[in-house]
Amino acid sequence: MSEWIKSSVLVVDDSALQREFAMALLHELGFTNVIQARDGLHAQEVLLARAGAPVDIVLSDLDMPGMDGIELMRVIAKQQWARNLIVMTARDPRLLDAVESMAQEDRTIRLLGVLRKPLIREQLMHVLERVNIESKEVDSKQDSVLFSVAEIEKALLASEFIPFYQPKVDIITGHLKGVEALARWQHPELGLIAPARFIPVLEQDGAHLMKQFTFALLEIVLRDLSIWLSRGLSLSVSVNLSAQSLNDAVIADQLARMVEVAHVPPRCLVLEVTETMVMDNLSSSIGNLARLRLKGFGLSMDDYGIGYSSMQQLSRCPFTELKIDRSFVDGASEHAHRRMILESAIDMGRRLNVTTVAEGVETEADWRLLKNLGCELGQGYFSGRPMPASELLVWFKESRQRLGGMFNE
Ligand code: C2E
Ligand code: CA
Ligand code: CA
């Protein structure tokens, strides 16, 4: 049986009947760790009493006397009492869209889905399965514990940072078009550590350490890339740049020198910078972006959709790719609000004549939607998780059958 049924669930509903129905469904699905609360206030008491032991999932009604589901959601996010939330309601579907956009603003809590009452077993199971996807990738409890500058400096000296690669795939044909390099720390005692625990430290430390880190990772990336190219794989590698690198006056020349030494064509290296990073300092970053483009590098606007850049601002930036943030991609097939933003982002990419990439595609339904909306590339757990360089060729062979077959219908 899968891991996710071990998750602890709190069911909150003021109707005893509905509450028992939800509990019965959860038991049927194999959940054993299920607790309940009569309404929002009672839920707050129950969670408070657990003192520092958050539940995995809260399944809450929206419309309740005293403290309603929306208020409860706010408190839970603020206190970090749970990481995942499922909302159920018998009310107007438009209200569900509002709840969704609210949850989206808040990045500390994950809205797994919004369900209409009465609950349907298959639908409940479907949203619950999303917990699994999240928890496999990073240990959520460890997520926020940062390392110190000294620890990171030591790891840099010992070359403990390595890239994992996640495939970027043509949505229509299923063919591999590129990979994104995502940093991992191979800690000698703690194992593999996610970037959320060291990138923020590097970002705050100032330009020096971050640059050292970026260049160390790039060395490995360029070595891997030149091997793939020599074996006849036609692909590009995307690397994330920090705000510091974007404002570094010599970065374009240094990167040009690095690809030259590695015998890699600059167009095979794509530099990802986030929308907010660029727009925060548009006038200072634009010169650097233009120089990187002149040298022939690909440029991707990452996390697109979170910022609020206008068409006018976007058209001034020499991007080759628009990468739509995963908060608008994940679950877009089920949620009207996300789908709307997704559609307009794809449309924006088309008008700007750049490649559109959707990140965080987890399900076949979202993949199909992206295909219908005309998005060009997809990246996400559905097509492939981030993996070590040594696994990419194996993935490549396996996925051609799986993804290719699926889309030749
Ligand atoms: P990002 O650039 O937005 O990278 C995408 C993140 O989404 C990655 O997390 C990836 O593992 C995750 N992801 C991919 N597909 C899915 C999916 O289907 N579902 C879900 N839920 N997540 C998915 P990761 O590897 O933990 O990286 C987090 C962030 O750390 C990156 O976000 C990037 O901002 C930063 N980062 C990673 N490596 C580097 C680096 O070398 N340099 C810099 N400056 N930042 C980096
Ligand atoms: Ca990225
Ligand atoms: Ca992103």
Short mmCIF file of C-alpha atoms and ligand atoms in Angstrom, two decimals:
data_model
loop_
_atom_site.label_atom_id
_atom_site.label_comp_id
_atom_site.label_asym_id
_atom_site.label_seq_id
_atom_site.Cartn_x
_atom_site.Cartn_y
_atom_site.Cartn_z
CA MET A 1 0.00 0.00 0.00
CA SER A 2 1.25 3.51 -0.68
CA GLU A 3 2.89 5.76 1.87
CA TRP A 4 0.27 8.49 1.91
CA ILE A 5 -2.30 6.53 3.88
CA LYS A 6 0.00 6.91 6.86
CA SER A 7 -0.70 10.66 6.85
CA SER A 8 -2.60 12.11 9.79
CA VAL A 9 -5.88 13.80 8.89
CA LEU A 10 -8.09 16.21 10.81
CA VAL A 11 -11.72 16.36 9.65
CA VAL A 12 -13.59 19.58 10.50
CA ASP A 13 -17.32 19.88 9.89
CA ASP A 14 -20.19 21.24 11.98
CA SER A 15 -22.55 18.64 10.60
CA ALA A 16 -21.99 15.40 12.52
CA LEU A 17 -23.43 13.44 9.63
CA GLN A 18 -21.07 14.89 7.03
CA ARG A 19 -18.15 14.56 9.41
CA GLU A 20 -18.83 10.89 10.00
CA PHE A 21 -19.28 10.32 6.31
CA ALA A 22 -15.87 11.86 5.60
CA MET A 23 -14.25 9.83 8.40
CA ALA A 24 -15.81 6.63 7.05
CA LEU A 25 -14.47 7.36 3.56
CA LEU A 26 -10.99 7.96 4.95
CA HIS A 27 -11.07 4.70 6.88
CA GLU A 28 -12.23 2.89 3.77
CA LEU A 29 -9.26 4.33 1.88
CA GLY A 30 -6.99 2.89 4.56
CA PHE A 31 -6.23 5.94 6.71
CA THR A 32 -5.82 4.99 10.35
CA ASN A 33 -4.65 8.27 11.83
CA VAL A 34 -7.85 10.35 11.60
CA ILE A 35 -9.11 12.85 14.16
CA GLN A 36 -12.10 15.20 14.12
CA ALA A 37 -13.37 18.59 15.24
CA ARG A 38 -16.91 20.00 15.49
CA ASP A 39 -16.13 23.41 13.97
CA GLY A 40 -13.34 25.93 13.36
CA LEU A 41 -12.88 26.86 17.01
CA HIS A 42 -12.81 23.27 18.12
CA ALA A 43 -10.26 22.52 15.36
CA GLN A 44 -8.09 25.30 16.71
CA GLU A 45 -8.21 23.73 20.19
CA VAL A 46 -7.41 20.28 18.86
CA LEU A 47 -4.44 21.56 16.85
CA LEU A 48 -3.17 23.69 19.70
CA ALA A 49 -3.33 20.70 22.05
CA ARG A 50 -1.01 18.77 19.72
CA ALA A 51 1.70 21.29 20.65
CA GLY A 52 4.20 21.37 17.83
CA ALA A 53 3.06 18.16 16.14
CA PRO A 54 1.30 19.40 13.01
CA VAL A 55 -1.19 17.16 11.20
CA ASP A 56 -0.43 16.27 7.60
CA ILE A 57 -3.82 17.12 6.14
CA VAL A 58 -6.81 19.17 7.27
CA LEU A 59 -10.08 18.34 5.53
CA SER A 60 -12.39 21.21 6.38
CA ASP A 61 -15.90 22.40 5.67
CA LEU A 62 -16.13 26.02 4.54
CA ASP A 63 -19.42 27.14 6.00
CA MET A 64 -19.39 26.74 9.79
CA PRO A 65 -20.76 28.79 12.68
CA GLY A 66 -18.24 30.66 14.83
CA MET A 67 -15.01 30.32 12.91
CA ASP A 68 -15.57 29.51 9.25
CA GLY A 69 -13.27 27.48 7.01
CA ILE A 70 -11.55 30.51 5.52
CA GLU A 71 -10.63 31.92 8.89
CA LEU A 72 -9.47 28.50 10.02
CA MET A 73 -7.28 28.23 6.93
CA ARG A 74 -5.65 31.55 7.79
CA VAL A 75 -4.92 30.51 11.36
CA ILE A 76 -3.53 27.14 10.31
CA ALA A 77 -1.21 28.76 7.76
CA LYS A 78 -0.03 31.36 10.24
CA GLN A 79 0.66 28.84 13.01
CA GLN A 80 1.97 26.23 10.57
CA TRP A 81 -0.30 23.62 12.10
CA ALA A 82 -0.69 21.74 8.84
CA ARG A 83 0.95 21.78 5.42
CA ASN A 84 -1.94 20.46 3.38
CA LEU A 85 -5.54 21.46 3.22
CA ILE A 86 -8.63 20.15 1.48
CA VAL A 87 -11.75 22.28 1.51
CA MET A 88 -15.25 20.85 1.10
CA THR A 89 -18.41 22.79 0.58
CA ALA A 90 -21.93 22.65 -0.76
CA ARG A 91 -21.81 26.31 -1.69
CA ASP A 92 -21.51 28.30 -4.91
CA PRO A 93 -18.56 27.12 -7.04
CA ARG A 94 -17.42 30.73 -7.49
CA LEU A 95 -16.71 30.82 -3.80
CA LEU A 96 -14.33 27.94 -4.36
CA ASP A 97 -12.33 30.01 -6.83
CA ALA A 98 -11.98 32.74 -4.21
CA VAL A 99 -10.73 30.23 -1.65
CA GLU A 100 -8.26 28.94 -4.16
CA SER A 101 -6.78 32.29 -4.98
CA MET A 102 -6.49 33.03 -1.31
CA ALA A 103 -4.56 29.84 -0.69
CA GLN A 104 -2.34 30.64 -3.61
CA GLU A 105 -1.23 33.90 -2.06
CA ASP A 106 -0.13 31.96 0.97
CA ARG A 107 2.83 29.77 0.19
CA THR A 108 3.07 28.16 3.62
CA ILE A 109 -0.01 26.01 3.08
CA ARG A 110 -0.85 23.79 0.18
CA LEU A 111 -4.45 23.55 -0.96
CA LEU A 112 -4.70 20.02 -2.29
CA GLY A 113 -8.14 20.58 -3.70
CA VAL A 114 -11.64 21.87 -3.24
CA LEU A 115 -14.42 19.30 -3.13
CA ARG A 116 -18.16 19.63 -3.49
CA LYS A 117 -20.30 18.01 -0.85
CA PRO A 118 -21.43 15.30 -0.60
CA LEU A 119 -17.94 13.85 -0.95
CA ILE A 120 -17.29 11.29 -3.63
CA ARG A 121 -14.78 8.59 -2.77
CA GLU A 122 -12.81 8.75 -6.06
CA GLN A 123 -12.53 12.53 -5.94
CA LEU A 124 -11.35 12.47 -2.36
CA MET A 125 -8.76 9.82 -3.19
CA HIS A 126 -7.58 11.84 -6.15
CA VAL A 127 -6.83 14.97 -4.12
CA LEU A 128 -5.32 12.95 -1.27
CA GLU A 129 -2.83 11.40 -3.65
CA ARG A 130 -1.24 14.80 -4.10
CA VAL A 131 0.21 14.61 -0.61
CA ASN A 132 2.33 11.76 -1.80
CA ILE A 133 3.81 13.75 -4.65
CA GLU A 134 4.94 16.51 -2.33
CA SER A 135 6.35 14.45 0.50
CA LYS A 136 8.54 12.23 -1.68
CA GLU A 137 10.57 15.14 -2.99
CA VAL A 138 11.60 16.92 0.18
CA ASP A 139 11.13 16.29 3.83
CA SER A 140 8.64 18.99 4.75
CA LYS A 141 9.62 19.16 8.40
CA GLN A 142 13.23 19.75 7.47
CA ASP A 143 12.27 22.22 4.80
CA SER A 144 12.75 25.41 6.74
CA VAL A 145 15.86 24.55 8.75
CA LEU A 146 18.67 26.54 7.21
CA PHE A 147 22.36 25.77 7.32
CA SER A 148 24.97 28.28 8.41
CA VAL A 149 27.31 30.16 6.08
CA ALA A 150 30.28 28.29 7.59
CA GLU A 151 28.71 24.89 6.89
CA ILE A 152 27.99 25.88 3.31
CA GLU A 153 31.49 27.25 2.76
CA LYS A 154 32.91 23.97 3.97
CA ALA A 155 30.62 22.01 1.64
CA LEU A 156 31.73 24.17 -1.27
CA LEU A 157 35.37 23.39 -0.53
CA ALA A 158 34.55 19.69 -0.39
CA SER A 159 32.60 19.87 -3.70
CA GLU A 160 29.45 18.50 -2.10
CA PHE A 161 26.99 20.41 -4.31
CA ILE A 162 25.83 18.60 -7.41
CA PRO A 163 23.19 19.21 -10.05
CA PHE A 164 20.13 17.01 -10.47
CA TYR A 165 18.48 17.27 -13.87
CA GLN A 166 14.78 17.48 -14.59
CA PRO A 167 13.57 16.85 -18.16
CA LYS A 168 11.81 19.52 -20.21
CA VAL A 169 9.65 17.72 -22.70
CA ASP A 170 7.80 18.63 -25.90
CA ILE A 171 4.15 18.46 -24.88
CA ILE A 172 2.94 17.15 -28.22
CA THR A 173 5.60 14.58 -29.11
CA GLY A 174 6.97 13.69 -25.68
CA HIS A 175 10.53 14.29 -26.90
CA LEU A 176 13.24 15.54 -24.56
CA LYS A 177 14.15 19.15 -25.38
CA GLY A 178 16.24 20.14 -22.43
CA VAL A 179 16.85 19.72 -18.72
CA GLU A 180 16.90 22.09 -15.79
CA ALA A 181 19.84 21.77 -13.41
CA LEU A 182 18.61 21.88 -9.80
CA ALA A 183 21.18 22.02 -7.04
CA ARG A 184 21.39 19.29 -4.42
CA TRP A 185 23.75 19.02 -1.50
CA GLN A 186 25.18 15.55 -1.01
CA HIS A 187 25.76 15.83 2.68
CA PRO A 188 28.15 13.16 4.00
CA GLU A 189 25.97 12.46 7.06
CA LEU A 190 22.51 13.81 6.28
CA GLY A 191 22.16 12.61 2.70
CA LEU A 192 20.56 14.61 -0.07
CA ILE A 193 19.54 18.15 0.87
CA ALA A 194 17.09 20.33 -1.05
CA PRO A 195 18.01 23.85 -2.21
CA ALA A 196 15.41 25.47 0.08
CA ARG A 197 17.84 24.86 2.94
CA PHE A 198 20.91 26.51 1.46
CA ILE A 199 19.99 28.82 -1.45
CA PRO A 200 18.38 31.42 0.87
CA VAL A 201 21.59 31.46 2.94
CA LEU A 202 23.71 32.01 -0.15
CA GLU A 203 21.36 34.74 -1.29
CA GLN A 204 21.70 36.64 1.96
CA ASP A 205 25.39 36.24 2.31
CA GLY A 206 26.13 38.66 -0.54
CA ALA A 207 27.60 38.17 -3.96
CA HIS A 208 30.81 36.32 -3.19
CA LEU A 209 29.67 32.92 -1.95
CA MET A 210 26.75 32.72 -4.35
CA LYS A 211 29.01 33.33 -7.28
CA GLN A 212 31.42 30.67 -6.14
CA PHE A 213 28.48 28.27 -5.76
CA THR A 214 26.98 29.08 -9.17
CA PHE A 215 30.30 28.64 -10.95
CA ALA A 216 31.09 25.37 -9.17
CA LEU A 217 27.71 23.99 -10.27
CA LEU A 218 28.18 25.33 -13.80
CA GLU A 219 31.49 23.52 -14.12
CA ILE A 220 29.73 20.20 -13.55
CA VAL A 221 26.75 21.15 -15.70
CA LEU A 222 28.96 22.06 -18.67
CA ARG A 223 30.91 18.84 -18.32
CA ASP A 224 27.68 16.77 -18.31
CA LEU A 225 26.27 18.79 -21.20
CA SER A 226 29.32 18.30 -23.39
CA ILE A 227 29.13 14.53 -22.79
CA TRP A 228 25.43 14.43 -23.77
CA LEU A 229 26.05 16.51 -26.86
CA SER A 230 28.94 14.28 -27.89
CA ARG A 231 26.67 11.25 -27.59
CA GLY A 232 24.25 12.80 -30.04
CA LEU A 233 21.58 14.01 -27.61
CA SER A 234 20.24 17.33 -28.79
CA LEU A 235 19.31 19.28 -25.69
CA SER A 236 19.88 22.45 -23.70
CA VAL A 237 20.54 22.80 -20.00
CA SER A 238 18.88 25.52 -17.92
CA VAL A 239 20.65 26.94 -14.90
CA ASN A 240 19.12 29.21 -12.26
CA LEU A 241 20.82 32.56 -11.73
CA SER A 242 20.49 34.55 -8.53
CA ALA A 243 19.67 38.26 -8.33
CA GLN A 244 23.34 38.92 -7.53
CA SER A 245 24.52 37.24 -10.73
CA LEU A 246 22.00 39.19 -12.72
CA ASN A 247 23.53 42.42 -11.50
CA ASP A 248 27.13 41.29 -11.88
CA ALA A 249 28.76 43.39 -14.59
CA VAL A 250 31.24 40.71 -15.68
CA ILE A 251 28.92 37.69 -15.66
CA ALA A 252 28.27 37.68 -19.42
CA ASP A 253 31.98 37.61 -20.27
CA GLN A 254 32.75 34.96 -17.67
CA LEU A 255 29.96 32.67 -18.84
CA ALA A 256 31.02 33.11 -22.46
CA ARG A 257 34.53 32.09 -21.50
CA MET A 258 33.27 29.04 -19.61
CA VAL A 259 31.22 27.64 -22.49
CA GLU A 260 34.10 28.25 -24.85
CA VAL A 261 36.47 26.24 -22.66
CA ALA A 262 33.88 23.44 -22.38
CA HIS A 263 33.31 23.42 -26.18
CA VAL A 264 29.58 23.91 -25.70
CA PRO A 265 27.55 26.17 -28.02
CA PRO A 266 26.13 29.05 -25.93
CA ARG A 267 22.61 28.42 -27.23
CA CYS A 268 22.67 25.09 -25.33
CA LEU A 269 22.92 26.96 -22.04
CA VAL A 270 19.72 28.64 -20.85
CA LEU A 271 19.88 31.06 -17.94
CA GLU A 272 16.79 31.24 -15.78
CA VAL A 273 16.03 34.43 -13.89
CA THR A 274 12.78 35.01 -12.06
CA GLU A 275 10.22 37.53 -13.17
CA THR A 276 10.30 39.39 -9.86
CA MET A 277 14.11 39.54 -9.86
CA VAL A 278 14.13 41.20 -13.28
CA MET A 279 11.24 43.56 -12.68
CA ASP A 280 12.55 44.74 -9.31
CA ASN A 281 15.53 46.27 -11.09
CA LEU A 282 14.46 46.48 -14.67
CA SER A 283 16.78 49.26 -15.72
CA SER A 284 19.91 47.72 -14.21
CA SER A 285 19.24 44.11 -15.23
CA ILE A 286 18.23 44.81 -18.79
CA GLY A 287 21.76 45.66 -19.95
CA ASN A 288 23.11 42.40 -18.58
CA LEU A 289 20.27 40.40 -20.11
CA ALA A 290 20.94 41.99 -23.47
CA ARG A 291 24.64 41.14 -23.23
CA LEU A 292 23.86 37.52 -22.35
CA ARG A 293 21.57 37.32 -25.36
CA LEU A 294 24.25 38.88 -27.58
CA LYS A 295 26.64 36.14 -26.51
CA GLY A 296 24.06 33.62 -27.71
CA PHE A 297 22.75 32.22 -24.40
CA GLY A 298 19.11 31.29 -23.98
CA LEU A 299 17.22 33.38 -21.41
CA SER A 300 14.22 32.13 -19.50
CA MET A 301 11.83 34.16 -17.40
CA ASP A 302 11.25 31.85 -14.44
CA ASP A 303 8.25 31.72 -12.10
CA TYR A 304 6.25 33.77 -14.58
CA GLY A 305 2.82 34.86 -13.36
CA ILE A 306 3.71 35.58 -9.74
CA GLY A 307 4.94 39.07 -10.54
CA TYR A 308 2.78 41.59 -12.25
CA SER A 309 4.80 42.63 -15.26
CA SER A 310 3.04 44.34 -18.10
CA MET A 311 3.28 43.43 -21.76
CA GLN A 312 5.23 46.63 -22.20
CA GLN A 313 7.86 45.63 -19.61
CA LEU A 314 8.06 42.08 -20.90
CA SER A 315 8.58 43.13 -24.48
CA ARG A 316 11.65 45.12 -23.41
CA CYS A 317 13.35 42.02 -22.01
CA PRO A 318 15.24 39.88 -24.53
CA PHE A 319 13.87 36.52 -23.33
CA THR A 320 13.76 33.35 -25.38
CA GLU A 321 11.48 31.45 -23.01
CA LEU A 322 8.62 32.08 -20.61
CA LYS A 323 8.40 29.59 -17.77
CA ILE A 324 4.99 29.56 -16.17
CA ASP A 325 5.04 29.16 -12.41
CA ARG A 326 3.84 25.86 -11.12
CA SER A 327 1.15 27.39 -8.92
CA PHE A 328 -0.86 28.09 -12.07
CA VAL A 329 -0.05 24.77 -13.73
CA ASP A 330 -0.62 22.26 -10.97
CA GLY A 331 -4.32 21.40 -10.89
CA ALA A 332 -5.26 23.79 -13.72
CA SER A 333 -7.45 21.12 -15.27
CA GLU A 334 -9.67 21.21 -12.20
CA HIS A 335 -9.53 24.84 -11.15
CA ALA A 336 -10.97 27.61 -13.28
CA HIS A 337 -8.91 30.34 -11.65
CA ARG A 338 -5.56 28.67 -12.36
CA ARG A 339 -6.63 27.76 -15.87
CA MET A 340 -7.45 31.39 -16.62
CA ILE A 341 -4.00 32.63 -15.60
CA LEU A 342 -2.37 29.73 -17.40
CA GLU A 343 -4.20 30.56 -20.62
CA SER A 344 -3.23 34.18 -20.48
CA ALA A 345 0.43 33.29 -19.78
CA ILE A 346 0.56 30.97 -22.78
CA ASP A 347 -1.07 33.66 -24.86
CA MET A 348 1.51 36.19 -23.66
CA GLY A 349 4.33 33.83 -24.66
CA ARG A 350 2.83 33.44 -28.10
CA ARG A 351 2.56 37.19 -28.62
CA LEU A 352 6.13 37.72 -27.49
CA ASN A 353 7.18 34.90 -29.80
CA VAL A 354 9.07 32.97 -27.11
CA THR A 355 8.94 29.33 -26.07
CA THR A 356 6.34 28.59 -23.39
CA VAL A 357 7.26 26.12 -20.66
CA ALA A 358 4.88 24.93 -17.94
CA GLU A 359 6.60 23.85 -14.73
CA GLY A 360 5.14 21.55 -12.11
CA VAL A 361 3.01 19.34 -14.35
CA GLU A 362 2.04 16.49 -12.08
CA THR A 363 -0.93 14.82 -13.72
CA GLU A 364 -2.01 13.52 -17.08
CA ALA A 365 -5.09 15.77 -16.95
CA ASP A 366 -2.95 18.90 -16.60
CA TRP A 367 -0.65 17.68 -19.35
CA ARG A 368 -3.58 17.24 -21.72
CA LEU A 369 -4.93 20.66 -20.87
CA LEU A 370 -1.54 22.25 -21.64
CA LYS A 371 -1.49 20.44 -24.95
CA ASN A 372 -4.93 21.80 -25.82
CA LEU A 373 -3.95 25.31 -24.79
CA GLY A 374 -0.90 25.19 -27.06
CA CYS A 375 1.86 25.27 -24.45
CA GLU A 376 5.08 23.99 -26.03
CA LEU A 377 7.13 22.36 -23.26
CA GLY A 378 6.26 20.70 -19.97
CA GLN A 379 8.41 20.05 -16.93
CA GLY A 380 7.19 18.24 -13.87
CA TYR A 381 6.86 15.01 -11.94
CA PHE A 382 4.47 13.68 -14.57
CA SER A 383 7.17 13.49 -17.22
CA GLY A 384 10.19 13.12 -14.95
CA ARG A 385 11.55 14.00 -11.53
CA PRO A 386 14.89 15.71 -11.02
CA MET A 387 17.55 12.96 -11.26
CA PRO A 388 21.30 12.53 -11.19
CA ALA A 389 23.13 12.85 -14.53
CA SER A 390 23.79 9.11 -14.60
CA GLU A 391 20.05 8.35 -14.75
CA LEU A 392 19.15 10.69 -17.57
CA LEU A 393 20.05 8.34 -20.41
CA VAL A 394 18.00 5.55 -18.84
CA TRP A 395 15.06 7.91 -18.40
CA PHE A 396 15.48 8.99 -21.99
CA LYS A 397 15.06 5.47 -23.33
CA GLU A 398 12.17 4.59 -21.05
CA SER A 399 10.23 7.82 -21.55
CA ARG A 400 10.26 7.74 -25.33
CA GLN A 401 7.96 4.75 -25.17
CA ARG A 402 5.78 6.03 -22.37
CA LEU A 403 5.34 9.70 -23.32
CA GLY A 404 5.65 9.15 -27.07
CA GLY A 405 3.02 6.41 -27.01
CA MET A 406 0.62 8.46 -24.97
CA PHE A 407 0.64 11.39 -27.36
CA ASN A 408 0.45 9.60 -30.67
CA GLU A 409 -3.24 9.02 -30.19
P1 C2E B 1 12.61 26.59 -9.47
O1 C2E B 1 13.66 27.20 -10.31
O2 C2E B 1 11.22 27.11 -9.62
O3 C2E B 1 12.67 25.02 -9.74
C1 C2E B 1 11.55 24.18 -9.83
C2 C2E B 1 11.30 23.46 -8.53
O4 C2E B 1 10.09 22.74 -8.65
C3 C2E B 1 12.36 22.43 -8.18
O5 C2E B 1 12.48 22.37 -6.78
C4 C2E B 1 11.74 21.13 -8.68
O6 C2E B 1 12.23 19.98 -8.05
C5 C2E B 1 10.31 21.38 -8.35
N1 C2E B 1 9.39 20.61 -9.20
C6 C2E B 1 9.59 20.18 -10.45
N2 C2E B 1 8.53 19.53 -10.93
C7 C2E B 1 7.62 19.54 -9.94
C8 C2E B 1 6.28 19.02 -9.83
O7 C2E B 1 5.73 18.40 -10.74
N3 C2E B 1 5.65 19.25 -8.65
C9 C2E B 1 6.23 19.92 -7.62
N4 C2E B 1 5.53 20.07 -6.48
N5 C2E B 1 7.48 20.43 -7.70
C10 C2E B 1 8.15 20.23 -8.84
P2 C2E B 1 13.89 22.35 -6.06
O8 C2E B 1 14.83 21.49 -6.83
O9 C2E B 1 13.64 22.03 -4.63
O10 C2E B 1 14.39 23.84 -6.21
C11 C2E B 1 13.74 24.87 -5.55
C12 C2E B 1 14.25 26.22 -5.97
O11 C2E B 1 15.61 26.41 -5.56
C13 C2E B 1 14.28 26.40 -7.48
O12 C2E B 1 12.99 26.72 -7.91
C14 C2E B 1 15.28 27.53 -7.61
O13 C2E B 1 14.66 28.76 -7.36
C15 C2E B 1 16.24 27.26 -6.47
N6 C2E B 1 17.46 26.62 -7.02
C16 C2E B 1 17.68 25.30 -7.28
N7 C2E B 1 18.93 25.13 -7.76
C17 C2E B 1 19.49 26.37 -7.84
C18 C2E B 1 20.77 26.87 -8.27
O14 C2E B 1 21.65 26.12 -8.71
N8 C2E B 1 20.98 28.21 -8.18
C19 C2E B 1 20.02 29.07 -7.72
N9 C2E B 1 20.31 30.38 -7.67
N10 C2E B 1 18.82 28.64 -7.32
C20 C2E B 1 18.56 27.31 -7.37
CA CA B 2 14.04 27.50 -12.38
CA CA B 3 9.39 28.07 -10.39
#
